mmCIF file of C-alpha atoms in Angstrom:
data_model
loop_
_atom_site.group_PDB
_atom_site.id
_atom_site.type_symbol
_atom_site.label_atom_id
_atom_site.label_comp_id
_atom_site.label_asym_id
_atom_site.label_seq_id
_atom_site.Cartn_x
_atom_site.Cartn_y
_atom_site.Cartn_z
ATOM 1 C CA ASN A 359 -19.585 -2.810 33.948
ATOM 2 C CA ALA A 360 -15.939 -3.654 33.304
ATOM 3 C CA GLY A 361 -16.759 -7.292 32.476
ATOM 4 C CA VAL A 362 -13.694 -9.523 32.858
ATOM 5 C CA THR A 363 -10.382 -7.845 33.586
ATOM 6 C CA GLN A 364 -6.902 -9.347 33.817
ATOM 7 C CA THR A 365 -3.694 -8.052 35.335
ATOM 8 C CA PRO A 366 -0.972 -7.746 34.270
ATOM 9 C CA LYS A 367 -1.284 -7.386 30.487
ATOM 10 C CA PHE A 368 2.340 -8.362 29.817
ATOM 11 C CA ARG A 369 5.059 -9.995 31.880
ATOM 12 C CA VAL A 370 8.555 -11.353 31.302
ATOM 13 C CA LEU A 371 9.910 -13.888 33.785
ATOM 14 C CA LYS A 372 13.152 -15.765 34.153
ATOM 15 C CA THR A 373 13.066 -19.542 34.488
ATOM 16 C CA GLY A 374 12.311 -20.493 38.092
ATOM 17 C CA GLN A 375 10.607 -17.239 39.060
ATOM 18 C CA SER A 376 7.058 -17.208 40.367
ATOM 19 C CA MET A 377 4.112 -14.963 39.618
ATOM 20 C CA THR A 378 0.348 -14.646 40.039
ATOM 21 C CA LEU A 379 -2.121 -13.616 37.360
ATOM 22 C CA LEU A 380 -5.292 -11.957 38.586
ATOM 23 C CA CYS A 381 -8.710 -12.257 36.966
ATOM 24 C CA ALA A 382 -11.680 -10.221 38.170
ATOM 25 C CA GLN A 383 -15.301 -10.199 36.968
ATOM 26 C CA ASP A 384 -18.174 -7.939 37.963
ATOM 27 C CA MET A 385 -21.021 -9.968 36.415
ATOM 28 C CA ASN A 386 -21.728 -12.114 39.495
ATOM 29 C CA HIS A 387 -20.751 -15.248 37.554
ATOM 30 C CA GLU A 388 -20.389 -18.511 39.433
ATOM 31 C CA TYR A 389 -18.060 -20.280 37.007
ATOM 32 C CA MET A 390 -14.581 -19.061 36.091
ATOM 33 C CA TYR A 391 -11.871 -20.550 33.882
ATOM 34 C CA TRP A 392 -8.192 -20.132 33.030
ATOM 35 C CA TYR A 393 -7.009 -20.997 29.506
ATOM 36 C CA ARG A 394 -3.726 -20.801 27.684
ATOM 37 C CA GLN A 395 -3.519 -20.032 23.966
ATOM 38 C CA ASP A 396 -0.665 -21.297 21.844
ATOM 39 C CA PRO A 397 -0.338 -20.987 18.049
ATOM 40 C CA GLY A 398 -2.159 -23.754 16.188
ATOM 41 C CA MET A 399 -3.485 -25.294 19.408
ATOM 42 C CA GLY A 400 -6.536 -23.204 20.185
ATOM 43 C CA LEU A 401 -7.436 -22.631 23.820
ATOM 44 C CA ARG A 402 -6.644 -25.274 26.397
ATOM 45 C CA LEU A 403 -8.268 -25.287 29.815
ATOM 46 C CA ILE A 404 -5.812 -25.095 32.722
ATOM 47 C CA HIS A 405 -8.079 -24.943 35.801
ATOM 48 C CA TYR A 406 -11.616 -23.900 36.509
ATOM 49 C CA SER A 407 -13.909 -23.048 39.414
ATOM 50 C CA VAL A 408 -17.636 -23.600 39.846
ATOM 51 C CA GLY A 409 -17.981 -21.300 42.835
ATOM 52 C CA GLU A 410 -16.225 -19.449 45.619
ATOM 53 C CA GLY A 411 -13.808 -21.739 47.434
ATOM 54 C CA THR A 412 -13.802 -24.433 44.720
ATOM 55 C CA THR A 413 -11.225 -25.294 42.055
ATOM 56 C CA ALA A 414 -10.755 -28.195 39.637
ATOM 57 C CA LYS A 415 -8.161 -29.329 37.119
ATOM 58 C CA GLY A 416 -8.644 -28.844 33.422
ATOM 59 C CA GLU A 417 -6.802 -30.297 30.450
ATOM 60 C CA VAL A 418 -3.285 -28.928 31.167
ATOM 61 C CA PRO A 419 -2.986 -28.211 34.941
ATOM 62 C CA ASP A 420 0.642 -29.196 35.574
ATOM 63 C CA GLY A 421 2.853 -26.359 36.774
ATOM 64 C CA TYR A 422 -0.087 -24.121 37.740
ATOM 65 C CA ASN A 423 -2.141 -23.550 40.866
ATOM 66 C CA VAL A 424 -5.327 -21.545 41.348
ATOM 67 C CA SER A 425 -7.419 -20.042 44.106
ATOM 68 C CA ARG A 426 -10.965 -18.637 44.284
ATOM 69 C CA LEU A 427 -11.176 -16.986 47.686
ATOM 70 C CA LYS A 428 -13.742 -14.436 46.508
ATOM 71 C CA LYS A 429 -16.494 -15.032 43.967
ATOM 72 C CA GLN A 430 -15.341 -12.220 41.729
ATOM 73 C CA ASN A 431 -11.646 -13.170 41.625
ATOM 74 C CA PHE A 432 -9.786 -16.148 40.199
ATOM 75 C CA LEU A 433 -6.012 -16.266 40.628
ATOM 76 C CA LEU A 434 -3.574 -18.318 38.546
ATOM 77 C CA GLY A 435 -0.149 -18.997 40.042
ATOM 78 C CA LEU A 436 3.083 -20.208 38.519
ATOM 79 C CA GLU A 437 5.379 -21.384 41.325
ATOM 80 C CA SER A 438 8.479 -22.027 39.211
ATOM 81 C CA ALA A 439 8.109 -20.720 35.663
ATOM 82 C CA ALA A 440 9.446 -22.713 32.717
ATOM 83 C CA PRO A 441 9.940 -21.636 29.073
ATOM 84 C CA SER A 442 7.130 -24.057 28.091
ATOM 85 C CA GLN A 443 4.759 -21.758 29.990
ATOM 86 C CA THR A 444 5.383 -18.917 27.538
ATOM 87 C CA SER A 445 1.884 -18.297 26.246
ATOM 88 C CA VAL A 446 -1.101 -15.968 26.246
ATOM 89 C CA TYR A 447 -3.372 -16.607 29.217
ATOM 90 C CA PHE A 448 -7.088 -15.901 29.141
ATOM 91 C CA CYS A 449 -9.595 -15.860 31.932
ATOM 92 C CA ALA A 450 -13.309 -16.376 31.304
ATOM 93 C CA SER A 451 -16.486 -16.462 33.361
ATOM 94 C CA THR A 452 -20.090 -17.542 32.919
ATOM 95 C CA ASN A 453 -23.380 -18.574 34.462
ATOM 96 C CA PRO A 454 -24.562 -21.489 32.279
ATOM 97 C CA VAL A 455 -28.300 -21.354 31.568
ATOM 98 C CA GLY A 456 -30.062 -24.512 30.433
ATOM 99 C CA GLY A 457 -26.871 -25.912 28.950
ATOM 100 C CA LEU A 458 -26.028 -22.720 27.050
ATOM 101 C CA ASN A 459 -22.593 -21.607 28.177
ATOM 102 C CA GLU A 460 -21.660 -18.154 26.895
ATOM 103 C CA GLN A 461 -18.242 -17.535 28.357
ATOM 104 C CA PHE A 462 -17.051 -13.938 28.676
ATOM 105 C CA PHE A 463 -13.323 -13.485 28.171
ATOM 106 C CA GLY A 464 -10.753 -11.069 29.536
ATOM 107 C CA PRO A 465 -8.236 -9.322 27.244
ATOM 108 C CA GLY A 466 -5.423 -11.761 28.049
ATOM 109 C CA THR A 467 -1.991 -11.726 29.671
ATOM 110 C CA ARG A 468 1.015 -12.268 27.436
ATOM 111 C CA LEU A 469 3.692 -14.111 29.431
ATOM 112 C CA THR A 470 7.238 -14.771 28.254
ATOM 113 C CA VAL A 471 9.542 -17.052 30.263
ATOM 114 C CA LEU A 472 13.232 -16.753 29.378
ATOM 115 C CA GLY B 582 -12.657 -38.096 24.093
ATOM 116 C CA GLU B 583 -13.716 -34.736 22.833
ATOM 117 C CA ASP B 584 -12.018 -33.271 19.807
ATOM 118 C CA VAL B 585 -12.782 -30.225 17.663
ATOM 119 C CA GLU B 586 -10.925 -29.636 14.401
ATOM 120 C CA GLN B 587 -10.685 -26.616 12.100
ATOM 121 C CA SER B 588 -8.567 -25.674 9.140
ATOM 122 C CA LEU B 589 -5.975 -23.088 10.146
ATOM 123 C CA PHE B 590 -6.187 -20.481 7.370
ATOM 124 C CA LEU B 591 -8.732 -18.890 5.034
ATOM 125 C CA SER B 592 -8.145 -15.989 2.672
ATOM 126 C CA VAL B 593 -10.948 -14.184 0.814
ATOM 127 C CA ARG B 594 -11.520 -10.975 -1.120
ATOM 128 C CA GLU B 595 -13.598 -8.173 0.335
ATOM 129 C CA GLY B 596 -17.240 -8.582 -0.673
ATOM 130 C CA ASP B 597 -17.014 -12.358 -1.154
ATOM 131 C CA SER B 598 -18.547 -14.905 1.198
ATOM 132 C CA SER B 599 -16.363 -16.730 3.705
ATOM 133 C CA VAL B 600 -17.088 -20.251 4.890
ATOM 134 C CA ILE B 601 -15.261 -21.587 7.944
ATOM 135 C CA ASN B 602 -15.644 -25.282 8.696
ATOM 136 C CA CYS B 603 -15.388 -27.295 11.884
ATOM 137 C CA THR B 604 -15.775 -30.961 12.798
ATOM 138 C CA TYR B 605 -16.340 -32.374 16.250
ATOM 139 C CA THR B 606 -16.430 -35.853 17.712
ATOM 140 C CA ASP B 607 -18.625 -35.622 20.825
ATOM 141 C CA SER B 608 -22.129 -36.765 19.931
ATOM 142 C CA SER B 609 -23.451 -35.513 23.299
ATOM 143 C CA SER B 610 -22.706 -31.864 22.453
ATOM 144 C CA THR B 611 -25.683 -29.701 23.374
ATOM 145 C CA TYR B 612 -24.582 -26.344 21.998
ATOM 146 C CA LEU B 613 -22.010 -25.368 19.384
ATOM 147 C CA TYR B 614 -20.489 -21.916 19.277
ATOM 148 C CA TRP B 615 -18.519 -19.568 17.083
ATOM 149 C CA TYR B 616 -16.176 -17.134 18.822
ATOM 150 C CA LYS B 617 -14.201 -14.304 17.187
ATOM 151 C CA GLN B 618 -10.806 -13.086 18.373
ATOM 152 C CA GLU B 619 -9.501 -9.792 17.025
ATOM 153 C CA PRO B 620 -5.763 -9.055 17.202
ATOM 154 C CA GLY B 621 -4.546 -8.504 20.755
ATOM 155 C CA ALA B 622 -7.967 -9.122 22.288
ATOM 156 C CA GLY B 623 -9.926 -11.815 24.062
ATOM 157 C CA LEU B 624 -12.615 -13.990 22.478
ATOM 158 C CA GLN B 625 -16.139 -12.732 21.881
ATOM 159 C CA LEU B 626 -19.152 -14.914 21.201
ATOM 160 C CA LEU B 627 -20.425 -14.390 17.650
ATOM 161 C CA THR B 628 -23.252 -16.871 17.553
ATOM 162 C CA TYR B 629 -24.301 -20.315 18.735
ATOM 163 C CA ILE B 630 -26.634 -23.113 17.681
ATOM 164 C CA PHE B 631 -28.529 -25.679 19.705
ATOM 165 C CA SER B 632 -27.776 -29.242 18.697
ATOM 166 C CA ASN B 633 -31.344 -30.001 17.559
ATOM 167 C CA MET B 634 -31.246 -27.194 14.978
ATOM 168 C CA ASP B 635 -29.683 -27.452 11.544
ATOM 169 C CA MET B 636 -29.467 -23.783 10.623
ATOM 170 C CA LYS B 637 -29.374 -20.390 12.283
ATOM 171 C CA GLN B 638 -29.166 -17.014 10.551
ATOM 172 C CA ASP B 639 -28.120 -13.781 12.204
ATOM 173 C CA GLN B 640 -27.645 -10.815 9.841
ATOM 174 C CA ARG B 641 -24.537 -11.630 7.730
ATOM 175 C CA LEU B 642 -23.861 -14.846 9.633
ATOM 176 C CA THR B 643 -25.304 -18.260 8.773
ATOM 177 C CA VAL B 644 -24.514 -21.316 10.866
ATOM 178 C CA LEU B 645 -25.131 -24.772 9.440
ATOM 179 C CA LEU B 646 -25.050 -27.902 11.575
ATOM 180 C CA ASN B 647 -24.941 -31.425 10.180
ATOM 181 C CA LYS B 648 -25.325 -33.530 13.294
ATOM 182 C CA LYS B 649 -25.036 -36.824 11.429
ATOM 183 C CA ASP B 650 -21.589 -35.891 10.080
ATOM 184 C CA LYS B 651 -20.695 -33.805 13.175
ATOM 185 C CA HIS B 652 -19.906 -30.856 10.919
ATOM 186 C CA LEU B 653 -20.442 -27.197 11.723
ATOM 187 C CA SER B 654 -19.891 -24.248 9.402
ATOM 188 C CA LEU B 655 -19.993 -20.472 9.652
ATOM 189 C CA ARG B 656 -20.765 -18.446 6.544
ATOM 190 C CA ILE B 657 -20.053 -14.719 6.563
ATOM 191 C CA ALA B 658 -21.772 -12.908 3.707
ATOM 192 C CA ASP B 659 -20.226 -9.796 2.114
ATOM 193 C CA THR B 660 -16.992 -10.218 4.049
ATOM 194 C CA GLN B 661 -15.334 -6.952 5.107
ATOM 195 C CA THR B 662 -11.750 -6.149 6.129
ATOM 196 C CA GLY B 663 -13.057 -5.723 9.678
ATOM 197 C CA ASP B 664 -13.952 -9.426 9.663
ATOM 198 C CA SER B 665 -10.238 -10.331 9.588
ATOM 199 C CA ALA B 666 -9.704 -12.241 12.834
ATOM 200 C CA ILE B 667 -9.314 -15.716 14.287
ATOM 201 C CA TYR B 668 -12.560 -17.699 14.447
ATOM 202 C CA PHE B 669 -12.950 -20.529 16.950
ATOM 203 C CA CYS B 670 -15.635 -23.152 17.004
ATOM 204 C CA ALA B 671 -16.418 -24.725 20.360
ATOM 205 C CA GLU B 672 -18.811 -27.238 21.816
ATOM 206 C CA SER B 673 -20.331 -27.797 25.238
ATOM 207 C CA ARG B 674 -22.273 -30.525 26.922
ATOM 208 C CA GLY B 675 -24.912 -30.201 29.598
ATOM 209 C CA GLY B 676 -25.087 -32.138 32.818
ATOM 210 C CA THR B 677 -21.946 -32.205 34.936
ATOM 211 C CA SER B 678 -19.594 -30.646 32.412
ATOM 212 C CA TYR B 679 -19.550 -27.456 34.551
ATOM 213 C CA GLY B 680 -19.944 -25.159 31.580
ATOM 214 C CA LYS B 681 -16.676 -26.257 30.033
ATOM 215 C CA LEU B 682 -16.056 -25.550 26.365
ATOM 216 C CA THR B 683 -13.849 -27.535 24.012
ATOM 217 C CA PHE B 684 -12.297 -25.284 21.371
ATOM 218 C CA GLY B 685 -10.928 -25.958 17.921
ATOM 219 C CA GLN B 686 -7.500 -24.655 16.929
ATOM 220 C CA GLY B 687 -8.927 -21.514 15.350
ATOM 221 C CA THR B 688 -9.133 -20.404 11.698
ATOM 222 C CA ILE B 689 -7.246 -17.256 10.752
ATOM 223 C CA LEU B 690 -9.443 -15.329 8.294
ATOM 224 C CA THR B 691 -7.638 -12.778 6.142
ATOM 225 C CA VAL B 692 -9.745 -10.432 4.025
ATOM 226 C CA HIS B 693 -7.999 -8.741 1.092
ATOM 227 C CA PRO B 694 -9.246 -5.429 -0.320
#
């Protein structure tokens, strides 16, 4: 099993450009999440999904959109990139069991917006 | 609201014990977690503790939970250079929280030979 994979691994954008980050998981997990990681701020939840066809806003959703057309994929879109979106983006997935939520993380995408 | 706080840095010598501390504010937390992030990688779950426990031991790792003070700690015995990483504590609630985790800022552990 590959677990959680993310593409691309690195990307440099100019302000105003758009891009889509792809997350894929092969563990048949229902729940998927997108986080951003910034120095000294830990991980902040951008959007999440509790099943195919569903999405919901997290803590810092502005400037991002998501889609979950297939259970195994969760896409994060930036329509008009801004320098404040320079960050490392992580995808995670899980099937919570009895309140225990072990999230499995991808390797991350490092995005720089100039 | 939910808040999880950690100190940002810890430096220890190889062979010593490391203790990483975390405080949280949400009294309805059901599970508390410790994740490890190695350089250039994603997070991996190290261990977790259910909120009605006060201690959990797993090989070199000991987790202590003081629910009254909302304080969580991770002790790593005989710390090795391979333990150098960022350690995140996190908490989750049951019910309709949809499996969401709230993370602390992360503690950068540096182990010196």
